[in-house]
GROMACS .gro file of C-alpha atoms in nm:
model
  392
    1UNK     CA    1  16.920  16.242  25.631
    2UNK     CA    2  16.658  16.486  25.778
    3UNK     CA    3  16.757  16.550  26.109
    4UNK     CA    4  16.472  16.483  26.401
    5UNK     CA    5  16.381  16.626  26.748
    6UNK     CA    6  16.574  16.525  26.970
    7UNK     CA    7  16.889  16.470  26.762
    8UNK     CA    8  16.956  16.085  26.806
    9UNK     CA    9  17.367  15.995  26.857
   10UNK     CA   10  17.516  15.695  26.904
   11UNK     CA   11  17.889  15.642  27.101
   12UNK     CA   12  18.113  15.443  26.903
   13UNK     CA   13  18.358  15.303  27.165
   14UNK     CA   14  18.270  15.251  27.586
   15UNK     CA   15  18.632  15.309  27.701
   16UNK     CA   16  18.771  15.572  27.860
   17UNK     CA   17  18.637  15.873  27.622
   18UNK     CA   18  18.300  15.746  27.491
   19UNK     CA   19  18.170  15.738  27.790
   20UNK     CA   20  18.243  16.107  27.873
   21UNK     CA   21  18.092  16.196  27.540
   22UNK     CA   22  17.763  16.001  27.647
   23UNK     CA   23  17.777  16.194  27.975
   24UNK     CA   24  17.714  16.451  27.758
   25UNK     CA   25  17.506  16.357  27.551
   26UNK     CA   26  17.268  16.246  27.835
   27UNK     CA   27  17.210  16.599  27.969
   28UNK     CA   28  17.192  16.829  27.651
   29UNK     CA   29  16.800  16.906  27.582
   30UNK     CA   30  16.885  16.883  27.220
   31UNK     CA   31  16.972  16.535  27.186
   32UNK     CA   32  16.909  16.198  27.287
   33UNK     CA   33  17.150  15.868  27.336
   34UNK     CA   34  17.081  15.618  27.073
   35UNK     CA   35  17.292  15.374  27.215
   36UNK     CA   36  17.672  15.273  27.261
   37UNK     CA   37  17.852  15.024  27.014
   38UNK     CA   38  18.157  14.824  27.137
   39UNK     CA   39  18.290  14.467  27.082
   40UNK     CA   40  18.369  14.448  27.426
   41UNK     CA   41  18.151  14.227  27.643
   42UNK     CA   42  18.248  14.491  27.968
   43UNK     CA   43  18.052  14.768  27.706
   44UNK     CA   44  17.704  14.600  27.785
   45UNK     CA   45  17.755  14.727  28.132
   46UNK     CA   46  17.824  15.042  28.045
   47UNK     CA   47  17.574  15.051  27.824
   48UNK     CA   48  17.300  14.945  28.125
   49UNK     CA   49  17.430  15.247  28.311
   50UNK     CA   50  17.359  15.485  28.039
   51UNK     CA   51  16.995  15.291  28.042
   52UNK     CA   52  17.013  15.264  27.647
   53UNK     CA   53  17.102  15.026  27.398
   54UNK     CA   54  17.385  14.859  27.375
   55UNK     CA   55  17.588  14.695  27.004
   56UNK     CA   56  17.824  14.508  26.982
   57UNK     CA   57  17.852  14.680  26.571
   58UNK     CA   58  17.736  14.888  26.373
   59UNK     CA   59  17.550  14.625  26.141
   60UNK     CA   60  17.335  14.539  26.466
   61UNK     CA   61  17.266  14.899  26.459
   62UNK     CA   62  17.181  14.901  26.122
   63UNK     CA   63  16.947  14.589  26.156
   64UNK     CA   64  16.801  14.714  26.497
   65UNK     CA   65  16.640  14.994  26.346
   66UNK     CA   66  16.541  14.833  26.052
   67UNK     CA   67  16.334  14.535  26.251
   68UNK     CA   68  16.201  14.785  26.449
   69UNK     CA   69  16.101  15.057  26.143
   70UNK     CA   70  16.322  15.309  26.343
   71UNK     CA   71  16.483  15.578  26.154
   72UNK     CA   72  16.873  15.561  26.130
   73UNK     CA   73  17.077  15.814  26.402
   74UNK     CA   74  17.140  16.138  26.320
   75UNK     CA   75  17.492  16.079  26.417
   76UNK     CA   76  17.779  15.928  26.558
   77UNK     CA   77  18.087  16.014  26.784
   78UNK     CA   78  18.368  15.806  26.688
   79UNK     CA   79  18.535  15.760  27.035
   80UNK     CA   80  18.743  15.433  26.941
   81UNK     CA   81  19.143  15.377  26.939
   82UNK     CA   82  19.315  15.574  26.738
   83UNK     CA   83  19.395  15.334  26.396
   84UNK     CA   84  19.027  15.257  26.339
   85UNK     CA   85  18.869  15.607  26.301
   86UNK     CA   86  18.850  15.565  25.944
   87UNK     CA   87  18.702  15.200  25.871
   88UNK     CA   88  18.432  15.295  26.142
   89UNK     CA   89  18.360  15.645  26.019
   90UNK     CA   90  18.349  15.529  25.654
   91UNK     CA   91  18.117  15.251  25.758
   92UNK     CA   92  17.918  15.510  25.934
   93UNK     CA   93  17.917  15.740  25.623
   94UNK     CA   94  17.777  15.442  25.432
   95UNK     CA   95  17.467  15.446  25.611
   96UNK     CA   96  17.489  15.843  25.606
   97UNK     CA   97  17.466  15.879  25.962
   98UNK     CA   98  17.697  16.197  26.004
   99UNK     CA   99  18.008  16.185  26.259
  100UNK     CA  100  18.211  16.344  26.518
  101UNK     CA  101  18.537  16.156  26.532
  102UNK     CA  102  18.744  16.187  26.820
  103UNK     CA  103  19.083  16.290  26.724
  104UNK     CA  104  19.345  16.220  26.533
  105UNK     CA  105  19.155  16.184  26.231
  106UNK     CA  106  19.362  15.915  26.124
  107UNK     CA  107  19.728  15.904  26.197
  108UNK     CA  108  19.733  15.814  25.826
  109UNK     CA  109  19.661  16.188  25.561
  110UNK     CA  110  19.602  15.956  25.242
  111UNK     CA  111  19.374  15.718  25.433
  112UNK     CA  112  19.220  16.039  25.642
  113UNK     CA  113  19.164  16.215  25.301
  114UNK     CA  114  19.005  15.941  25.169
  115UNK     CA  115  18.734  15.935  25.407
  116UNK     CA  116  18.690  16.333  25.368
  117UNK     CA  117  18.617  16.263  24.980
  118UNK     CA  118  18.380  15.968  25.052
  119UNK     CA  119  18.175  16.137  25.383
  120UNK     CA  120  18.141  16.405  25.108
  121UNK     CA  121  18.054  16.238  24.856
  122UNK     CA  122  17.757  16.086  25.061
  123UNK     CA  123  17.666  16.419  25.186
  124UNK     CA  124  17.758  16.348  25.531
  125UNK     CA  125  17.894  16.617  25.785
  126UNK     CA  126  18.206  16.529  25.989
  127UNK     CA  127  18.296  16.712  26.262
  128UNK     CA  128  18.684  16.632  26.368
  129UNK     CA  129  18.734  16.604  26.767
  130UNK     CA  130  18.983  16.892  26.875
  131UNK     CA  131  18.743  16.984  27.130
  132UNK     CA  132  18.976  17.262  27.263
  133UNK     CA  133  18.890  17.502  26.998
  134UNK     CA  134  18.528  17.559  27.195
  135UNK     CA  135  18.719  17.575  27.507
  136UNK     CA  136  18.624  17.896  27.641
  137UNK     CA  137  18.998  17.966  27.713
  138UNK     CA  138  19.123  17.956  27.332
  139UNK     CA  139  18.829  18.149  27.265
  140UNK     CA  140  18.891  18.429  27.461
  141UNK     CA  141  19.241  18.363  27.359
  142UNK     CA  142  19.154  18.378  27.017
  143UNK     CA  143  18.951  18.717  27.068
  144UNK     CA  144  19.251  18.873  27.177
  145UNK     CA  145  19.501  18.793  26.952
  146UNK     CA  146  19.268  18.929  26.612
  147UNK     CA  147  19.100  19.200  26.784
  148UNK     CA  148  19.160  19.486  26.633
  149UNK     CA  149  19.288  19.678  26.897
  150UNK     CA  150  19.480  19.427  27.045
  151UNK     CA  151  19.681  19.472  27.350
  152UNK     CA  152  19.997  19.219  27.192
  153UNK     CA  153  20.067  19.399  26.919
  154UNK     CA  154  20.209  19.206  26.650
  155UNK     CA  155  20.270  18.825  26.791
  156UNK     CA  156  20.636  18.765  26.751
  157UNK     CA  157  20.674  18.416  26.913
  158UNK     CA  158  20.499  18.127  27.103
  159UNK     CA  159  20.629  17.898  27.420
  160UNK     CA  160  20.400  17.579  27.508
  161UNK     CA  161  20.379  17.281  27.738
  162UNK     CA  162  20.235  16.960  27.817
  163UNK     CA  163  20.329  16.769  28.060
  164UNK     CA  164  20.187  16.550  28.280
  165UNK     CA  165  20.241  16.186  28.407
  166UNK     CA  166  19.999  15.886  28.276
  167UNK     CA  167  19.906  15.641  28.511
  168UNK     CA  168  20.008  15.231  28.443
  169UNK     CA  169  19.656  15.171  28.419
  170UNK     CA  170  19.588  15.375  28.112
  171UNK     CA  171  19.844  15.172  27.960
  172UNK     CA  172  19.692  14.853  28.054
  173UNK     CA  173  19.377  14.952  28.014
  174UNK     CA  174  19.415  15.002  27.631
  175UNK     CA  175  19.715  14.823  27.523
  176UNK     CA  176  19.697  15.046  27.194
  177UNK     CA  177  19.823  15.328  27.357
  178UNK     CA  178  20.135  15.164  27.382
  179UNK     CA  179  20.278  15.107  27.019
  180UNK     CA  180  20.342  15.365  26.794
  181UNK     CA  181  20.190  15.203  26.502
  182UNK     CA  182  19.804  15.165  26.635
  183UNK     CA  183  19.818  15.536  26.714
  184UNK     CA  184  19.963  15.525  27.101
  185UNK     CA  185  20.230  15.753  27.237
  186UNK     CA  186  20.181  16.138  27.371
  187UNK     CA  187  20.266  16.267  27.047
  188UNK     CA  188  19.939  16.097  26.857
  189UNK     CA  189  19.738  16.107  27.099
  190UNK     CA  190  19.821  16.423  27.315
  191UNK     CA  191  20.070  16.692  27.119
  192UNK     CA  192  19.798  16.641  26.834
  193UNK     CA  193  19.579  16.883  27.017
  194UNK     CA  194  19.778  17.158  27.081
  195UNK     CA  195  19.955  17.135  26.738
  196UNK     CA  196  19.583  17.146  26.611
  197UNK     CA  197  19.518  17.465  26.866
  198UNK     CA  198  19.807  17.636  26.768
  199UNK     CA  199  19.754  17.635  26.386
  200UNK     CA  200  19.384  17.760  26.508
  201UNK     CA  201  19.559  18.057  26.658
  202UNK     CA  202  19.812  18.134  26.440
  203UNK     CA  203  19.785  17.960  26.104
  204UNK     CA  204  19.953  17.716  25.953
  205UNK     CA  205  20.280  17.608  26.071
  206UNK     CA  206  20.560  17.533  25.780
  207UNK     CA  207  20.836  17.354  25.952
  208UNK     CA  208  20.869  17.171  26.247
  209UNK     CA  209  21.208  17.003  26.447
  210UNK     CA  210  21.187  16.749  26.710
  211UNK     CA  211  21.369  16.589  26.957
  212UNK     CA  212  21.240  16.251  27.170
  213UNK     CA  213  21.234  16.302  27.467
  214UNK     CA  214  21.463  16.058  27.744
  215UNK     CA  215  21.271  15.734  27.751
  216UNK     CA  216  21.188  15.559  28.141
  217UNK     CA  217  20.906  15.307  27.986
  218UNK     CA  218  21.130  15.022  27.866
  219UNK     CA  219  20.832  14.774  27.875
  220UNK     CA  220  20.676  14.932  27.645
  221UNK     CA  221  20.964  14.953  27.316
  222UNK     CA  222  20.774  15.071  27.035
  223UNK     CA  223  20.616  15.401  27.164
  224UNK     CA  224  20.769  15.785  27.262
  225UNK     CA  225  20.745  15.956  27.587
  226UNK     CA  226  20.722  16.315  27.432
  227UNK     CA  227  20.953  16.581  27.244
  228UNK     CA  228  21.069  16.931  27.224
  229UNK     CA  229  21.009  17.082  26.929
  230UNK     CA  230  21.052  17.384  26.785
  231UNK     CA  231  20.849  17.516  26.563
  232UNK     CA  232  20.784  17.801  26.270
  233UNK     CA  233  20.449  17.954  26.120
  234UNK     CA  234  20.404  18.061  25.769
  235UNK     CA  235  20.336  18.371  25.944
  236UNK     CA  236  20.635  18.407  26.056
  237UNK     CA  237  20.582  18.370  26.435
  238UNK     CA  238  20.869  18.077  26.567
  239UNK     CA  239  20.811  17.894  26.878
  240UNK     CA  240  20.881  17.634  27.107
  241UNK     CA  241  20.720  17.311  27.300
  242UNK     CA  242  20.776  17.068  27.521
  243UNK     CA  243  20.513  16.761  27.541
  244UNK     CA  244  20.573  16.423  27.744
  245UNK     CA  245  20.338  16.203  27.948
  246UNK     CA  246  20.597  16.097  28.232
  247UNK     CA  247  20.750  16.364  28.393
  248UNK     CA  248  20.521  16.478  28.733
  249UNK     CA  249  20.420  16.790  28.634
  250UNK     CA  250  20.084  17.005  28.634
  251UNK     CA  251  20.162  17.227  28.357
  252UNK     CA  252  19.925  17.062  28.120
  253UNK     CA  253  19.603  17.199  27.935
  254UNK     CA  254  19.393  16.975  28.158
  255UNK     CA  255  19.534  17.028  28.499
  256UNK     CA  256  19.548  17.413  28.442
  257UNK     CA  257  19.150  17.441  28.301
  258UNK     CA  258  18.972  17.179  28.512
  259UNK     CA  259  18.793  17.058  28.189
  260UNK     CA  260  18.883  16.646  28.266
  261UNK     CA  261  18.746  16.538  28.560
  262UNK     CA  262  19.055  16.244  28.588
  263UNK     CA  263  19.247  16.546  28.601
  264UNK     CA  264  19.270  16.737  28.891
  265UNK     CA  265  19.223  17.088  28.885
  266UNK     CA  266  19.561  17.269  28.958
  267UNK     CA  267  19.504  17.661  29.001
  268UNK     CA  268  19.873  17.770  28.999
  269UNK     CA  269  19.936  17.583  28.691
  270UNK     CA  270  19.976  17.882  28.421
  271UNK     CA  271  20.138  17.981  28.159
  272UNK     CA  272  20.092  17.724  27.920
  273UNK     CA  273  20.070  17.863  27.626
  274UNK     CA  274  20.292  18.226  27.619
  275UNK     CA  275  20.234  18.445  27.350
  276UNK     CA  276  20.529  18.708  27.312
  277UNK     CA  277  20.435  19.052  27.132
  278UNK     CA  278  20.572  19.360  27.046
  279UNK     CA  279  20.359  19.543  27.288
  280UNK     CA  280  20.285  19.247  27.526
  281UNK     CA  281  20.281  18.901  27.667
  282UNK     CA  282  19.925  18.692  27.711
  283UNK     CA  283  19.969  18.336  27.968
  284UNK     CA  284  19.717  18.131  27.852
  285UNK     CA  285  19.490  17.988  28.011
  286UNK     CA  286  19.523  18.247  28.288
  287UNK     CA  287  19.473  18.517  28.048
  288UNK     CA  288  19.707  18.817  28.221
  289UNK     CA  289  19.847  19.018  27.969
  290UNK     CA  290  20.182  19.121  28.089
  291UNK     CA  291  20.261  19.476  27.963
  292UNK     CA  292  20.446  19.815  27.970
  293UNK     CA  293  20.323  20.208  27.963
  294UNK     CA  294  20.086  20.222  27.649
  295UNK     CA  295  20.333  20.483  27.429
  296UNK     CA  296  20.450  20.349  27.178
  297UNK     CA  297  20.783  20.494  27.235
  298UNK     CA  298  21.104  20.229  27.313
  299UNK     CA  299  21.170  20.409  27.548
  300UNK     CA  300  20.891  20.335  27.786
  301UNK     CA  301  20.803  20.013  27.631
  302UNK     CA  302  21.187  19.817  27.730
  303UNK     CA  303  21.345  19.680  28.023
  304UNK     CA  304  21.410  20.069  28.183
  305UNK     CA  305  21.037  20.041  28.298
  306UNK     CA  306  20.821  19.789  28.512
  307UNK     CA  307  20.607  19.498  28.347
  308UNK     CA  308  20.247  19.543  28.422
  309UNK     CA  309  19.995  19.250  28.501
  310UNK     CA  310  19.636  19.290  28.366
  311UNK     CA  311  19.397  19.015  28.390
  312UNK     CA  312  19.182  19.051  28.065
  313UNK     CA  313  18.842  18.863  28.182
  314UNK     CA  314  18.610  18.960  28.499
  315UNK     CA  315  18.540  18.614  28.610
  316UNK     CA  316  18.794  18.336  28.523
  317UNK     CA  317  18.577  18.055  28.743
  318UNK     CA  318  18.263  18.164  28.471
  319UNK     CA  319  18.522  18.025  28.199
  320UNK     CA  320  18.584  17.734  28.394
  321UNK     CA  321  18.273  17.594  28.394
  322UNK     CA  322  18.201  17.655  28.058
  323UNK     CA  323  18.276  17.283  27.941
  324UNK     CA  324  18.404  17.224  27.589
  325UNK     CA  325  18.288  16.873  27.532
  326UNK     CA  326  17.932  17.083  27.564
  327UNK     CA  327  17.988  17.337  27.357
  328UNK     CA  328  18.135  17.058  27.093
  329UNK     CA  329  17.821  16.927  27.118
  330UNK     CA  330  17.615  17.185  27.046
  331UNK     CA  331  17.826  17.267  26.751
  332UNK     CA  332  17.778  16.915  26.595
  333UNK     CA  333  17.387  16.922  26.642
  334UNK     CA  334  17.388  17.271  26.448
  335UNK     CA  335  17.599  17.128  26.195
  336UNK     CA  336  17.352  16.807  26.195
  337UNK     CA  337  17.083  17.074  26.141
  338UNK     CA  338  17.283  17.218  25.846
  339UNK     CA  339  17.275  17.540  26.079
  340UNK     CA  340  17.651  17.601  25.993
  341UNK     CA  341  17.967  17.457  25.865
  342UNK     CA  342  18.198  17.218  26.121
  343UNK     CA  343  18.446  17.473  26.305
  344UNK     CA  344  18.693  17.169  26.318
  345UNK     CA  345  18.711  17.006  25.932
  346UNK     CA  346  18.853  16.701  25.769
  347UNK     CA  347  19.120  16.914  25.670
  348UNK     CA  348  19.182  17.075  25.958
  349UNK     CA  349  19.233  16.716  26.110
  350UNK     CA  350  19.455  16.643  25.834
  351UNK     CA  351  19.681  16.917  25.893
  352UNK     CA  352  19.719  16.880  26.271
  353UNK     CA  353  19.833  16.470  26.098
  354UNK     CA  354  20.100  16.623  25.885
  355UNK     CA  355  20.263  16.805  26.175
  356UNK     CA  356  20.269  16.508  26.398
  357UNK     CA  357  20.389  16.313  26.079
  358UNK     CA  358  20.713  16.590  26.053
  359UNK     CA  359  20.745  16.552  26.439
  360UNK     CA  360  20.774  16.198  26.409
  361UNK     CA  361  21.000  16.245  26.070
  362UNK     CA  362  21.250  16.491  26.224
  363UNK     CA  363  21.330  16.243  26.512
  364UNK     CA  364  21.387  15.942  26.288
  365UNK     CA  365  21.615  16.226  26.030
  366UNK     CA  366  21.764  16.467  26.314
  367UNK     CA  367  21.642  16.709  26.057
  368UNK     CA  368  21.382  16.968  26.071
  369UNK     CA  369  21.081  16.902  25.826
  370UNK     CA  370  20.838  17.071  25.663
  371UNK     CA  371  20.456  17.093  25.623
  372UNK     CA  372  20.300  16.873  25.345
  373UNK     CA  373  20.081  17.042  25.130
  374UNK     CA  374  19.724  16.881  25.207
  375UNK     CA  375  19.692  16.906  24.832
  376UNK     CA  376  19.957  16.686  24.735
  377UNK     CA  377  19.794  16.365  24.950
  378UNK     CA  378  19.689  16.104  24.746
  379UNK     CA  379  19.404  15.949  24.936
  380UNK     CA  380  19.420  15.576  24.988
  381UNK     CA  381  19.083  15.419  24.878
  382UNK     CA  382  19.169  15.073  24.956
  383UNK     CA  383  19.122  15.177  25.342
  384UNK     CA  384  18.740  15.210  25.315
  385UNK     CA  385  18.752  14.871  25.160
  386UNK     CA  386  18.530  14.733  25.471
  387UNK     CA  387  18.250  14.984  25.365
  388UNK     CA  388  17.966  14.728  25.242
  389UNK     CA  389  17.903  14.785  24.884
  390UNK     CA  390  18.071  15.144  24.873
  391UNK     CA  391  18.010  15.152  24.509
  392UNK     CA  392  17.646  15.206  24.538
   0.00000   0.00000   0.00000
């Protein structure tokens, strides 16, 4: 598909996310909202806000344009729940409109993998959803850790949170989120991200141990509350995290960088992510490097000697408002534009699935597990099976 002036995307899903992707949308120069498509008969109204068209699937998209000798969107953000990314993105793919899908990929690798093969086989981009890795944050973040003079030194080990407590009315609002087995629960839906930021920082992780953390949701019996996990790079580099959705806490990736407006913006709340090295310690997303005298002596680089703080950016508000759904955006109409390669790929959302896969593995064993191989995953065809004559 030849991709048009403005770039024409349409919102899969009018719940809680699509709609922030539309917001999006609305106000980037480069692109224009096709429309939103959602069963739901409450989506209409959203849809009337947004002033644009409104589906209630992607067929009636399909037949829309066609009636109307409009050309097909250039793409789509797949912002639905969690166990149907892939029969909407490969339906998508079938009409080669190219996607951003909201993450996980698929809480499924063989199905997941299966849609990488067929979106590629129909020459259509896809773009996974970890919009934290253009979070100005882990960019800076990742600047420091492989510059070449960096102030860490070698990275030894990692500590990271997430914790937060989820309101009843997310729950109700989208029962999904509330069984295990249609993608709900903080470790699917949450820990996914910073398992996925992580592995951008530091490469691939080998082995991971879990432990659930104390449940206090009894309604809801099929679906976790969290973990602490511990966890070990190829690299390497070991580490630690703690993730849960009901303990009152602001030490969470959204309270600490203001980038979700539901969340408010807590300024104190730092030291997220901590990356330990041999010559230093960075808090993310604070960014103050926490170091000794610069010899490289033991002597004046141990506990005889006072730590130094040193905040490594000029202006951490100018990072702040630097959103990352934007900057997503912008990435996804270059890639629709062929201008580069998606920064977030299919595999790359398979991966971040394999971890959450050993997470969920090691608290059903008590053991730790390792990494699957993304090689070694057979995809599962027979989940595109509501594409409309695939084999053409």
């Amino acid at each position: 598909m030849i991709a048009i002036y403005p770039i024409q995307i349409l919102v899969i899903g009018a719940g809680l996310i699509g709609p922030r992707h539309a917001e999006h949308v609305v106000k980037n120069p480069q692109a224009e909202l096709f429309g939103f498509v959602d069963p739901s008969p409450a989506a209409k109204d959203v849809a009337q806000k947004f002033n644009t068209n409104y589906f209630k699937c992607i067929k009636d998209v399909i037949d829309y344009c066609e009636e109307n000798s409009f050309p097909l969107p250039d793409g789509a953000i797949v912002a639905t729940p969690n166990h149907t990314h892939v029969k909407v993105s490969a339906e998508l793919a079938y009409y080669g409109i190219n996607l951003l899908v909201e993450k996980p990929l698929s809480s499924n690798p063989q199905e997941a993998k299966a849609l990488k093969n067929y979106t590629e086989s129909k020459n259509v981009k896809l773009l996974v959803g970890h919009h934290r890795r253009f979070n100005p944050f882990i960019v800076e973040t990742k600047k420091q850790i492989n510059s070449d003079n960096s102030k860490l030194g070698d990275i030894i080990a990692i500590q990271g949170t997430w914790t937060l407590r989820k309101p009843q009315s997310y729950f109700e609002q989208g029962l999904w989120r509330t069984d295990v087995s249609t993608g709900g629960g903080p470790l699917l839906i949450n820990l996914v991200h910073d398992l996925d930021i992580l592995q951008f920082l530091f490469g691939p992780i080998e082995k991971i141990y879990a432990e659930v953390l104390k449940k206090q949701r009894t309604q809801y019996t099929n679906v976790d509350e969290g973990a602490a996990l511990t966890i070990r790079f190829k690299n390497g580099i070991t580490g630690t995290f703690i993730c849960s959705d009901n303990v009152t806490s602001p030490f969470n990736f959204e309270s600490s960088t203001g980038e979700n407006p539901t969340v408010p913006f807590h300024e104190d709340a730092q030291g997220l992510y901590r990356i330990f090295g041999s010559k230093g310690t960075l808090s993310v997303p604070d960014l103050n490097l926490f170091h000794q005298d610069k010899s490289e002596t033991d002597e004046k680089n141990s506990w005889l000697h006072p730590i130094t703080k040193e905040s490594l950016v000029k202006d951490i508000d100018e990072l702040r408002g630097n959103l990352p759904f934007d900057n997503q955006l912008d990435h996804f109409i270059d890639v629709i534009k062929g201008k580069c390669e998606p920064l977030c790929t299919a595999d790359d959302g398979i991966s971040a699935t394999l971890c959450i896969n050993a997470v969920m593995k090691s608290i059903e064993t008590g053991m730790p597990q390792p990494i699957d191989d993304i090689k070694s995953i057979s995809p599962d065809y027979e989940s595109l099976r509501f594409v409309p004559s695939s084999k053409s």
